[in-house]
Short mmCIF file of C-alpha atoms and ligand atoms in Angstrom, two decimals:
data_model
loop_
_atom_site.label_atom_id
_atom_site.label_comp_id
_atom_site.label_asym_id
_atom_site.label_seq_id
_atom_site.Cartn_x
_atom_site.Cartn_y
_atom_site.Cartn_z
CA MET P 1 -24.04 -10.77 -2.06
CA PRO P 2 -22.33 -13.85 -0.73
CA GLU P 3 -22.22 -14.68 2.83
CA VAL P 4 -18.18 -15.68 4.55
CA TYR P 5 -17.04 -16.48 7.81
CA ASN P 6 -14.92 -13.72 8.88
CA TRP P 7 -13.34 -15.33 11.92
CA GLN P 8 -11.89 -12.05 13.33
CA LEU P 9 -14.58 -11.19 13.78
CA GLY P 10 -16.94 -13.77 14.85
CA ARG P 11 -19.30 -13.67 12.20
CA ASN P 12 -20.49 -13.92 8.37
CA MET P 13 -20.38 -10.73 6.97
CA SER P 14 -21.49 -10.30 2.23
CA TYR P 15 -18.68 -9.98 0.06
CA PRO P 16 -18.29 -9.91 -3.60
CA TYR P 17 -17.32 -13.48 -4.26
CA GLN P 18 -17.55 -17.31 -3.01
CA ALA P 19 -15.85 -18.24 0.53
CA ALA P 20 -12.48 -19.89 -1.62
CA SER P 21 -9.85 -20.61 1.01
CA PRO P 22 -6.27 -21.22 0.27
CA GLU P 23 -4.86 -24.26 1.58
CA LEU P 24 -2.14 -22.96 3.68
CA GLN P 25 -2.45 -18.97 4.09
CA TRP P 26 0.62 -16.95 4.50
CA ALA P 27 1.07 -15.07 7.57
CA PHE P 28 3.24 -12.75 9.98
CA VAL P 29 3.97 -11.49 13.70
CA PHE P 30 5.68 -8.68 13.87
CA ASN P 31 6.28 -7.31 17.75
CA ILE P 32 5.58 -4.01 17.93
CA ASN P 33 7.30 -3.46 21.71
CA ARG P 34 11.04 -4.39 19.22
CA CYS P 35 11.03 -2.60 16.91
CA ILE P 36 13.84 0.14 16.96
CA ALA P 37 12.21 1.88 13.12
CA CYS P 38 15.48 1.28 11.40
CA GLN P 39 14.09 0.60 8.18
CA THR P 40 16.10 -1.73 7.33
CA CYS P 41 13.00 -3.79 5.77
CA THR P 42 11.59 -0.78 3.74
CA PHE P 43 15.36 -1.02 2.03
CA ALA P 44 15.63 -4.47 1.46
CA CYS P 45 12.08 -4.88 -0.40
CA LYS P 46 12.68 -1.11 -2.14
CA ALA P 47 16.55 -2.81 -3.49
CA THR P 48 14.44 -6.70 -4.60
CA TRP P 49 11.45 -5.11 -6.13
CA THR P 50 10.31 -2.07 -6.87
CA PHE P 51 13.98 -0.39 -7.78
CA SER P 52 13.03 1.52 -11.06
CA LYS P 53 11.64 4.32 -12.64
CA GLY P 54 7.88 4.68 -12.09
CA GLN P 55 8.47 3.19 -8.55
CA GLU P 56 10.16 6.07 -6.47
CA TYR P 57 7.44 6.65 -4.19
CA MET P 58 6.39 2.99 -3.84
CA TRP P 59 6.98 0.96 -0.55
CA TRP P 60 5.07 -1.75 -0.51
CA ASN P 61 7.39 -1.98 3.36
CA ASN P 62 6.87 1.06 5.20
CA VAL P 63 7.37 1.61 8.95
CA GLU P 64 4.75 4.50 10.53
CA THR P 65 5.35 6.69 13.30
CA LYS P 66 1.48 6.12 15.46
CA PRO P 67 -0.27 8.27 16.63
CA TYR P 68 0.85 11.16 13.91
CA GLY P 69 2.37 9.23 11.06
CA GLY P 70 1.17 7.26 7.92
CA TYR P 71 1.99 5.98 4.08
CA PRO P 72 0.02 7.38 2.56
CA ARG P 73 -0.30 10.06 4.51
CA PHE P 74 -3.50 9.52 7.50
CA TRP P 75 -4.57 6.57 5.58
CA ASP P 76 -6.30 4.90 8.93
CA ILE P 77 -7.43 8.70 10.03
CA LYS P 78 -9.12 9.10 7.31
CA LEU P 79 -10.41 5.14 6.29
CA LEU P 80 -12.25 5.19 9.90
CA GLU P 81 -13.18 8.73 9.24
CA ILE P 82 -15.24 6.78 6.24
CA LEU P 83 -16.40 4.20 8.15
CA ASP P 84 -17.58 6.86 10.71
CA LYS P 85 -20.11 8.19 8.33
CA ALA P 86 -21.52 4.98 7.13
CA HIS P 87 -21.71 4.52 10.89
CA THR P 88 -23.68 7.42 11.51
CA SER P 89 -26.06 6.76 8.39
CA ALA P 90 -26.80 3.94 8.43
CA GLY P 91 -28.15 4.33 12.91
CA LYS P 92 -25.64 1.71 13.23
CA ASP P 93 -22.37 1.33 16.53
CA ALA P 94 -19.47 -0.07 15.83
CA SER P 95 -18.83 -1.84 19.02
CA TRP P 96 -17.82 -5.41 19.53
CA ASP P 97 -19.85 -7.53 21.83
CA THR P 98 -17.69 -9.68 24.15
CA SER P 99 -19.87 -11.70 25.96
CA GLN P 100 -19.68 -13.45 22.52
CA ARG P 101 -15.99 -14.60 22.82
CA ASN P 102 -15.19 -18.55 21.67
CA GLY P 103 -12.08 -20.12 22.03
CA THR P 104 -10.16 -19.86 18.27
CA GLU P 105 -13.51 -19.89 16.75
CA ARG P 106 -14.64 -16.18 17.80
CA PRO P 107 -11.52 -14.50 20.06
CA TYR P 108 -12.21 -11.45 20.14
CA GLY P 109 -16.08 -11.47 20.06
CA THR P 110 -18.53 -10.32 17.24
CA TYR P 111 -18.55 -6.89 15.37
CA GLN P 112 -20.96 -5.22 15.58
CA GLY P 113 -20.45 -2.93 13.27
CA LEU P 114 -20.07 -2.52 9.74
CA THR P 115 -17.09 -3.36 7.36
CA VAL P 116 -15.97 -1.52 3.97
CA PHE P 117 -17.81 -4.00 2.39
CA GLU P 118 -20.84 -3.36 3.72
CA GLY P 119 -20.73 -0.06 4.66
CA ALA P 120 -20.64 0.26 1.01
CA GLN P 121 -23.75 -1.69 0.61
CA ALA P 122 -25.36 0.30 3.10
CA GLU P 123 -24.88 3.18 0.68
CA ALA P 124 -28.42 5.01 -0.40
CA THR P 125 -27.17 4.21 -4.32
CA PRO P 126 -24.15 1.65 -4.01
CA THR P 127 -21.55 2.61 -6.54
CA GLU P 128 -18.87 0.84 -5.16
CA VAL P 129 -17.85 -3.06 -3.25
CA ALA P 130 -15.99 -1.38 -0.54
CA LEU P 131 -15.21 2.07 1.06
CA GLY P 132 -12.34 3.68 0.61
CA TYR P 133 -10.72 6.47 -1.28
CA GLU P 134 -7.39 7.59 -3.84
CA PRO P 135 -5.12 8.86 -1.78
CA THR P 136 -3.16 12.12 -3.83
CA ASP P 137 0.09 12.35 -5.22
CA ASP P 138 1.45 14.76 -2.13
CA GLU P 139 0.23 11.79 0.69
CA TRP P 140 2.39 9.83 -1.40
CA ALA P 141 5.01 11.87 -1.12
CA ALA P 142 6.36 11.02 1.79
CA PRO P 143 6.79 7.28 3.49
CA ASN P 144 7.52 8.67 6.98
CA LEU P 145 6.65 12.13 8.13
CA TYR P 146 5.34 12.66 12.20
CA GLU P 147 8.46 10.08 12.66
CA ASP P 148 9.12 10.63 16.21
CA THR P 149 6.18 12.50 16.64
CA ALA P 150 4.84 12.47 20.09
CA THR P 151 1.21 12.91 21.38
CA GLY P 152 0.61 13.64 24.86
CA LEU P 153 3.83 15.85 25.59
CA THR P 154 2.12 17.91 28.79
CA SER P 155 4.88 21.08 28.39
CA LYS P 156 3.81 24.83 27.92
CA GLU P 157 4.79 26.76 25.38
CA GLY P 158 7.54 27.59 27.22
CA ASP P 159 7.81 25.43 29.24
CA THR P 160 11.09 22.30 29.12
CA SER P 161 10.73 20.35 31.89
CA LEU P 162 8.47 17.60 30.86
CA GLU P 163 6.26 15.44 33.47
CA SER P 164 8.32 11.75 33.71
CA THR P 165 6.40 9.49 32.01
CA GLY P 166 6.45 5.16 33.27
CA LEU P 167 4.27 2.26 32.41
CA PRO P 168 1.65 0.72 32.11
CA GLU P 169 0.63 4.04 29.73
CA HIS P 170 3.75 6.50 28.70
CA LYS P 171 1.69 10.02 29.29
CA SER P 172 3.76 11.07 26.16
CA TRP P 173 4.05 8.19 23.26
CA PHE P 174 4.37 6.89 20.11
CA PHE P 175 5.07 4.07 18.38
CA TYR P 176 6.26 2.16 14.95
CA LEU P 177 4.29 0.06 13.02
CA GLN P 178 5.89 -2.10 10.43
CA ARG P 179 3.30 -2.44 7.68
CA VAL P 180 3.36 -4.19 4.70
CA CYS P 181 0.49 -5.58 2.35
CA ASN P 182 -1.47 -8.50 4.08
CA HIS P 183 -1.80 -10.54 1.47
CA CYS P 184 -6.56 -10.70 3.30
CA SER P 185 -8.81 -14.17 3.58
CA TYR P 186 -11.30 -11.62 1.61
CA PRO P 187 -9.15 -8.40 -0.29
CA ALA P 188 -10.52 -5.50 -1.32
CA CYS P 189 -8.70 -5.14 -3.77
CA LEU P 190 -9.20 -8.40 -5.17
CA ALA P 191 -13.02 -7.64 -4.72
CA SER P 192 -13.46 -3.96 -6.58
CA CYS P 193 -11.54 -5.10 -9.21
CA PRO P 194 -13.50 -4.98 -12.86
CA ARG P 195 -10.77 -6.92 -14.91
CA GLN P 196 -10.76 -9.39 -12.28
CA ALA P 197 -6.96 -9.22 -12.40
CA ILE P 198 -6.06 -9.36 -9.21
CA TYR P 199 -6.59 -13.10 -7.68
CA LYS P 200 -5.29 -15.04 -4.17
CA ARG P 201 -3.44 -18.16 -4.99
CA PRO P 202 -4.97 -21.32 -3.46
CA GLN P 203 -1.94 -23.42 -2.75
CA ASP P 204 -0.59 -20.20 -0.45
CA GLY P 205 -2.76 -17.36 -0.17
CA ILE P 206 -0.61 -14.75 -1.95
CA VAL P 207 -2.67 -11.85 -3.03
CA LEU P 208 -0.68 -10.42 -6.76
CA ILE P 209 -2.04 -8.83 -9.50
CA ASP P 210 -2.08 -9.82 -12.88
CA GLN P 211 -0.16 -7.20 -14.57
CA GLU P 212 -1.31 -8.23 -18.35
CA ARG P 213 -4.43 -7.43 -17.26
CA CYS P 214 -4.93 -5.06 -14.85
CA ARG P 215 -5.80 -1.79 -17.46
CA GLY P 216 -4.56 0.83 -14.00
CA TYR P 217 -8.49 1.23 -13.44
CA ARG P 218 -7.55 1.81 -9.78
CA LYS P 219 -10.66 0.58 -8.51
CA CYS P 220 -7.61 -1.31 -6.07
CA VAL P 221 -6.34 1.67 -4.55
CA SER P 222 -9.02 3.27 -3.20
CA ALA P 223 -11.10 -0.01 -1.93
CA CYS P 224 -7.77 -1.22 -0.64
CA PRO P 225 -8.35 -0.13 3.28
CA TYR P 226 -4.75 -0.13 4.62
CA LYS P 227 -3.77 1.42 0.61
CA LYS P 228 -0.85 -1.50 -0.29
CA THR P 229 -2.43 -1.26 -4.06
CA MET P 230 0.61 1.18 -5.51
CA TYR P 231 -0.49 2.26 -9.79
CA ARG P 232 3.06 3.18 -11.48
CA PRO P 233 2.70 6.18 -13.69
CA THR P 234 5.03 4.72 -15.94
CA THR P 235 3.27 1.28 -16.84
CA ARG P 236 -0.09 2.79 -16.50
CA VAL P 237 -0.58 -0.35 -14.34
CA THR P 238 -1.21 -1.18 -10.24
CA GLU P 239 1.50 -3.06 -8.72
CA LYS P 240 1.55 -4.66 -4.36
CA CYS P 241 3.61 -6.63 -2.20
CA VAL P 242 4.47 -9.73 -3.70
CA ALA P 243 5.50 -11.71 -0.52
CA CYS P 244 8.60 -12.29 -1.97
CA TYR P 245 6.23 -15.54 -3.97
CA PRO P 246 9.88 -17.40 -5.10
CA ARG P 247 11.49 -17.35 -1.61
CA ILE P 248 7.56 -18.59 -0.74
CA GLU P 249 8.38 -21.41 -3.29
CA GLY P 250 11.78 -22.32 -2.28
CA LYS P 251 13.04 -20.58 -5.89
CA ASP P 252 15.63 -18.21 -3.92
CA PRO P 253 18.87 -19.55 -5.02
CA LEU P 254 20.13 -19.66 -0.83
CA ALA P 255 17.58 -21.65 -0.39
CA LEU P 256 18.15 -25.03 -1.29
CA GLY P 257 14.66 -25.88 -2.42
CA GLN P 258 13.10 -25.14 0.92
CA PRO P 259 10.83 -22.26 1.83
CA LEU P 260 12.60 -19.20 2.50
CA GLU P 261 11.04 -15.63 4.74
CA THR P 262 10.67 -12.40 2.87
CA ARG P 263 13.13 -10.65 2.20
CA CYS P 264 12.44 -7.78 4.56
CA MET P 265 11.16 -10.36 7.30
CA ALA P 266 14.50 -11.59 7.21
CA VAL P 267 16.64 -8.67 7.36
CA CYS P 268 15.40 -7.04 10.08
CA PRO P 269 18.16 -6.23 12.51
CA GLY P 270 15.03 -6.15 15.97
CA LYS P 271 13.94 -9.21 15.46
CA ILE P 272 10.47 -8.23 15.80
CA ARG P 273 9.50 -10.56 12.80
CA ILE P 274 8.07 -13.95 12.15
CA GLN P 275 6.66 -15.17 9.03
CA GLY P 276 4.85 -18.20 8.34
CA LEU P 277 2.63 -20.57 6.49
CA VAL P 278 -0.69 -21.76 8.88
CA LYS P 279 -3.49 -24.45 7.42
CA LYS P 280 -6.11 -23.89 6.53
CA ASN P 281 -9.74 -25.20 6.72
CA LEU P 282 -12.13 -25.50 3.51
CA ASP P 283 -14.68 -23.07 5.22
CA GLY P 284 -11.62 -20.41 5.63
CA SER P 285 -10.75 -21.00 9.54
CA TRP P 286 -7.18 -21.96 10.77
CA ALA P 287 -6.69 -25.84 11.49
CA GLU P 288 -5.38 -27.04 14.85
CA ASP P 289 -1.63 -27.04 14.45
CA ARG P 290 -0.65 -26.80 17.84
CA TYR P 291 3.59 -26.29 17.43
CA ASN P 292 2.88 -23.57 13.94
CA PRO P 293 4.16 -20.30 15.93
CA ILE P 294 1.87 -18.33 14.40
CA TYR P 295 -0.33 -20.86 15.31
CA PHE P 296 0.45 -20.69 19.02
CA LEU P 297 0.78 -16.87 18.60
CA VAL P 298 -2.61 -16.35 17.00
CA LYS P 299 -4.85 -18.67 18.07
CA VAL P 300 -3.11 -19.87 22.16
CA ALA P 301 -1.31 -17.43 23.05
CA LYS P 302 -3.40 -15.32 21.25
CA VAL P 303 -0.50 -12.22 21.97
CA ALA P 304 -0.97 -11.45 18.18
CA LEU P 305 -3.96 -9.55 16.88
CA PRO P 306 -5.12 -8.42 13.39
CA LEU P 307 -4.78 -4.71 12.54
CA TYR P 308 -8.51 -3.02 12.36
CA PRO P 309 -10.61 -6.38 12.20
CA GLN P 310 -13.22 -4.32 11.83
CA PHE P 311 -11.80 -3.45 7.76
CA GLY P 312 -13.08 -6.63 7.21
CA THR P 313 -10.68 -7.99 5.00
CA GLU P 314 -9.55 -10.56 7.38
CA PRO P 315 -5.93 -9.71 7.47
CA ASN P 316 -2.85 -11.90 7.71
CA GLY P 317 -0.56 -10.32 9.11
CA TYR P 318 -0.50 -10.06 12.82
CA TYR P 319 0.88 -7.75 15.41
CA ILE P 320 1.79 -7.87 18.82
CA PRO P 321 1.08 -4.28 21.13
CA PRO P 322 2.84 -2.14 22.33
CA ARG P 323 2.58 -2.01 26.32
CA TRP P 324 3.36 1.63 26.63
CA ALA P 325 0.49 3.63 24.75
CA PRO P 326 -2.90 3.96 25.79
CA LYS P 327 -5.37 0.99 25.73
CA PRO P 328 -8.00 3.25 23.42
CA TYR P 329 -6.17 3.96 21.19
CA LEU P 330 -4.63 0.22 20.58
CA ARG P 331 -8.24 -0.61 20.83
CA GLN P 332 -9.64 0.81 18.25
CA MET P 333 -6.49 -0.14 15.94
CA PHE P 334 -6.58 -3.65 17.23
CA GLY P 335 -10.22 -4.58 18.47
CA PRO P 336 -10.80 -5.98 21.98
CA GLY P 337 -7.88 -8.49 22.47
CA VAL P 338 -6.04 -5.55 23.46
CA ASP P 339 -6.00 -6.18 27.16
CA ALA P 340 -5.64 -9.24 27.26
CA ALA P 341 -2.48 -9.54 24.88
CA ILE P 342 -0.17 -7.48 26.66
CA GLU P 343 -1.03 -8.67 30.07
CA ARG P 344 0.49 -11.83 28.53
CA TYR P 345 2.79 -10.81 27.09
CA ILE P 346 3.94 -8.43 30.04
CA ALA P 347 4.46 -11.81 32.13
CA PRO P 348 4.56 -14.09 29.90
CA ASP P 349 4.57 -18.15 30.63
CA ARG P 350 7.36 -20.40 29.34
CA GLU P 351 6.36 -21.35 26.22
CA LEU P 352 5.50 -18.06 25.56
CA LEU P 353 8.98 -16.21 25.99
CA ALA P 354 10.53 -19.43 24.39
CA VAL P 355 8.56 -19.23 21.16
CA GLN P 356 9.84 -15.28 21.29
CA GLN P 357 12.98 -16.98 21.20
CA LEU P 358 12.15 -18.06 16.90
CA PHE P 359 11.86 -14.42 15.08
CA ARG P 360 14.32 -13.80 12.99
CA ALA P 361 16.51 -16.77 14.42
CA THR P 362 16.55 -18.41 10.52
CA GLN P 363 16.02 -17.24 7.50
CA GLN P 364 13.83 -20.76 6.33
CA ILE P 365 10.12 -20.91 7.24
CA ILE P 366 9.17 -22.74 10.79
CA PHE P 367 6.30 -24.91 10.59
CA GLN P 368 7.01 -27.03 14.02
CA TYR P 369 8.16 -25.94 16.83
CA GLU P 370 9.07 -28.15 20.11
CA ILE P 371 10.26 -26.93 23.79
CA ILE P 372 12.84 -28.95 25.67
CA GLU P 373 11.92 -27.78 29.93
CA GLY P 374 15.15 -26.48 31.44
CA PRO P 375 16.03 -25.17 35.05
CA LYS P 376 14.05 -22.51 36.79
CA VAL P 377 17.12 -19.22 36.22
CA PHE P 378 15.66 -16.40 37.25
CA GLU P 379 11.79 -15.29 39.43
CA ALA P 380 9.97 -11.48 40.28
CA VAL P 381 7.35 -10.41 40.88
CA VAL P 382 5.24 -8.90 38.06
CA ASN P 383 1.78 -7.03 38.28
CA GLY P 384 1.79 -8.49 41.74
CA LYS P 385 2.46 -11.81 41.00
CA ASN P 386 5.33 -14.14 40.67
CA TRP P 387 6.05 -14.71 37.37
CA GLU P 388 8.94 -17.62 37.06
CA MET P 389 12.05 -18.01 34.53
CA PHE P 390 13.15 -21.50 32.98
CA ASN P 391 16.12 -21.64 30.40
CA ASP P 392 14.40 -23.87 27.78
CA THR P 393 15.36 -24.98 24.50
CA VAL P 394 13.27 -24.11 21.53
CA VAL P 395 13.75 -26.40 18.55
CA GLY P 396 12.29 -25.05 15.30
CA TYR P 397 12.06 -27.32 12.50
CA GLY P 398 11.13 -26.81 8.35
CA LYS P 399 8.62 -28.15 5.84
CA ASP P 400 10.30 -31.80 5.68
CA ASP P 401 10.38 -31.55 9.77
CA GLN P 402 14.56 -30.84 9.74
CA GLU P 403 15.75 -29.01 12.44
CA LEU P 404 16.36 -25.37 11.48
CA VAL P 405 17.35 -24.01 15.01
CA ARG P 406 17.25 -24.46 18.32
CA LEU P 407 17.55 -21.78 21.41
CA GLN P 408 17.91 -21.36 25.28
CA VAL P 409 15.97 -18.69 26.35
CA ASN P 410 18.85 -17.42 28.51
CA GLU P 411 20.98 -16.33 25.70
CA VAL P 412 24.43 -17.44 26.03
CA GLN P 413 27.28 -15.39 26.00
CA TYR P 414 30.94 -15.72 25.19
CA THR P 415 33.86 -14.08 27.10
CA ARG P 416 36.15 -13.07 24.86
CA PRO P 417 39.85 -14.36 26.19
CA ALA P 418 42.60 -11.04 27.55
CA GLU P 419 44.63 -11.84 25.16
CA ARG P 420 42.14 -11.14 22.15
CA PRO P 421 40.72 -7.99 23.76
CA ASN P 422 38.60 -7.30 19.72
CA SER P 423 38.69 -9.00 16.97
CA ILE P 424 40.82 -7.01 14.93
FE1 SF4 M 1 11.66 -2.40 13.01
FE2 SF4 M 1 12.94 -3.90 11.91
FE3 SF4 M 1 11.97 -2.82 10.22
FE4 SF4 M 1 14.21 -2.30 11.73
S1 SF4 M 1 13.93 -3.89 10.09
S2 SF4 M 1 12.10 -0.67 11.53
S3 SF4 M 1 13.51 -3.67 13.13
S4 SF4 M 1 10.37 -4.01 11.71
FE1 SF4 M 2 -5.31 -6.44 -1.06
FE2 SF4 M 2 -4.99 -4.17 0.67
FE3 SF4 M 2 -5.30 -6.62 1.69
FE4 SF4 M 2 -3.04 -7.00 -0.06
S1 SF4 M 2 -4.08 -5.33 2.15
S2 SF4 M 2 -5.03 -8.47 -0.26
S3 SF4 M 2 -3.63 -4.62 -1.02
S4 SF4 M 2 -6.75 -5.65 0.27
FE1 SF4 M 3 8.20 -6.29 -0.01
FE2 SF4 M 3 8.84 -8.97 -0.41
FE3 SF4 M 3 7.85 -7.74 2.10
FE4 SF4 M 3 6.00 -8.01 0.33
S1 SF4 M 3 6.81 -9.27 1.49
S2 SF4 M 3 7.00 -6.07 1.35
S3 SF4 M 3 7.24 -8.09 -1.52
S4 SF4 M 3 10.12 -7.71 1.27
FE1 F3S M 4 -7.60 -2.91 -11.70
FE2 F3S M 4 -6.66 -2.03 -9.78
FE3 F3S M 4 -5.38 -2.95 -12.28
S1 F3S M 4 -8.75 -2.34 -10.21
S2 F3S M 4 -7.68 -3.30 -13.13
S3 F3S M 4 -5.73 -4.10 -10.74
S4 F3S M 4 -5.06 -1.41 -11.04
#
């Protein structure tokens, strides 16, 4: 198998195809701390793309409650168990060598374990290109079973009094995990299809299934570790999130030729989402683009981390981890960058605070930002350290360097005049 460089793992890995990096890569950052599980994103996708016969159980965007929830049910636990077995048979340890952290090239260190591709290769008689499984109809049946179910409750049977809880880690906890296809750099779905019906677009890295070529073999359903390819029984072919590509191409009637954020990103009332396009080098690494908000959050501030990087597909979705959940659980989910990311998020520097204002500030994709410094407006002690807040102004620019949005860290408040106590 060819070797490709996976920067999230800090090393080369085996992948069935040679690396072919797109010019730009569709990518997003979700701030888990802000999500209210309103499912507006879920229904925006459904109302746009999956409202037809045969798509009843298809939720390309879903928001599940961790640790118990999952769509399909227990997808990540099942994958981790499969990967774990592969490590045991190969006598390998799925650990990270964090002493090898190196700037933007190897920000989390080096993953020493097996990816889903390497795990499949390590089997005595390899039959698949990636470790995986095909979920049952029952597992696909409900997008958010165990919604709002917390773990770590301390009450005994019949005792309704609970211990109080507080930061840094809650004793009883859950959090919402927002999920769409990650339009991975090394997609397992693409690698597994015997018909070569799945392709990654060179202009924006979006991964699509050619509906004419697909014959419903479902190898992709089994191979995608995130379970984001879904079989449609009425057409007997498989479908997946299309990254709302007409919006990215500026073809939405509202877009006026400018790239728009996808439907699920653009509707989020919790303002947890930002989506963009990052520049890539020919070798697959990210080209430096210091003032692109996604580049800043992932590569500079390093507060946004990939979901299960150990699977090895180099997902292009990044998450700011929740600050109240136990660290071992989060390290398993987002890799070894979790501790530093949470520490930075709790006491953000002025650039990070300003960039956070850009989440869901406009439907158009922000390609660059600029910060205009303002006065100090607040100070406090956070985690034993002095922390200062400045009323900086952040300006977001579009594809053609046009100004899209201008916001202040200190949100402007308007007081309604007394003679108009309400607007009705
Ligand atoms: Fe969370 Fe935003 Fe989706 Fe609501 S729309 S569930 S806040 S990600
Ligand atoms: Fe393919 Fe799954 Fe990656 Fe999406 S998340 S590109 S479906 S492997
Ligand atoms: Fe659905 Fe578009 Fe979001 Fe994909 S990017 S989950 S197609 S709304
Ligand atoms: Fe290929 Fe998946 Fe269709 S494996 S043939 S894209 S169902």
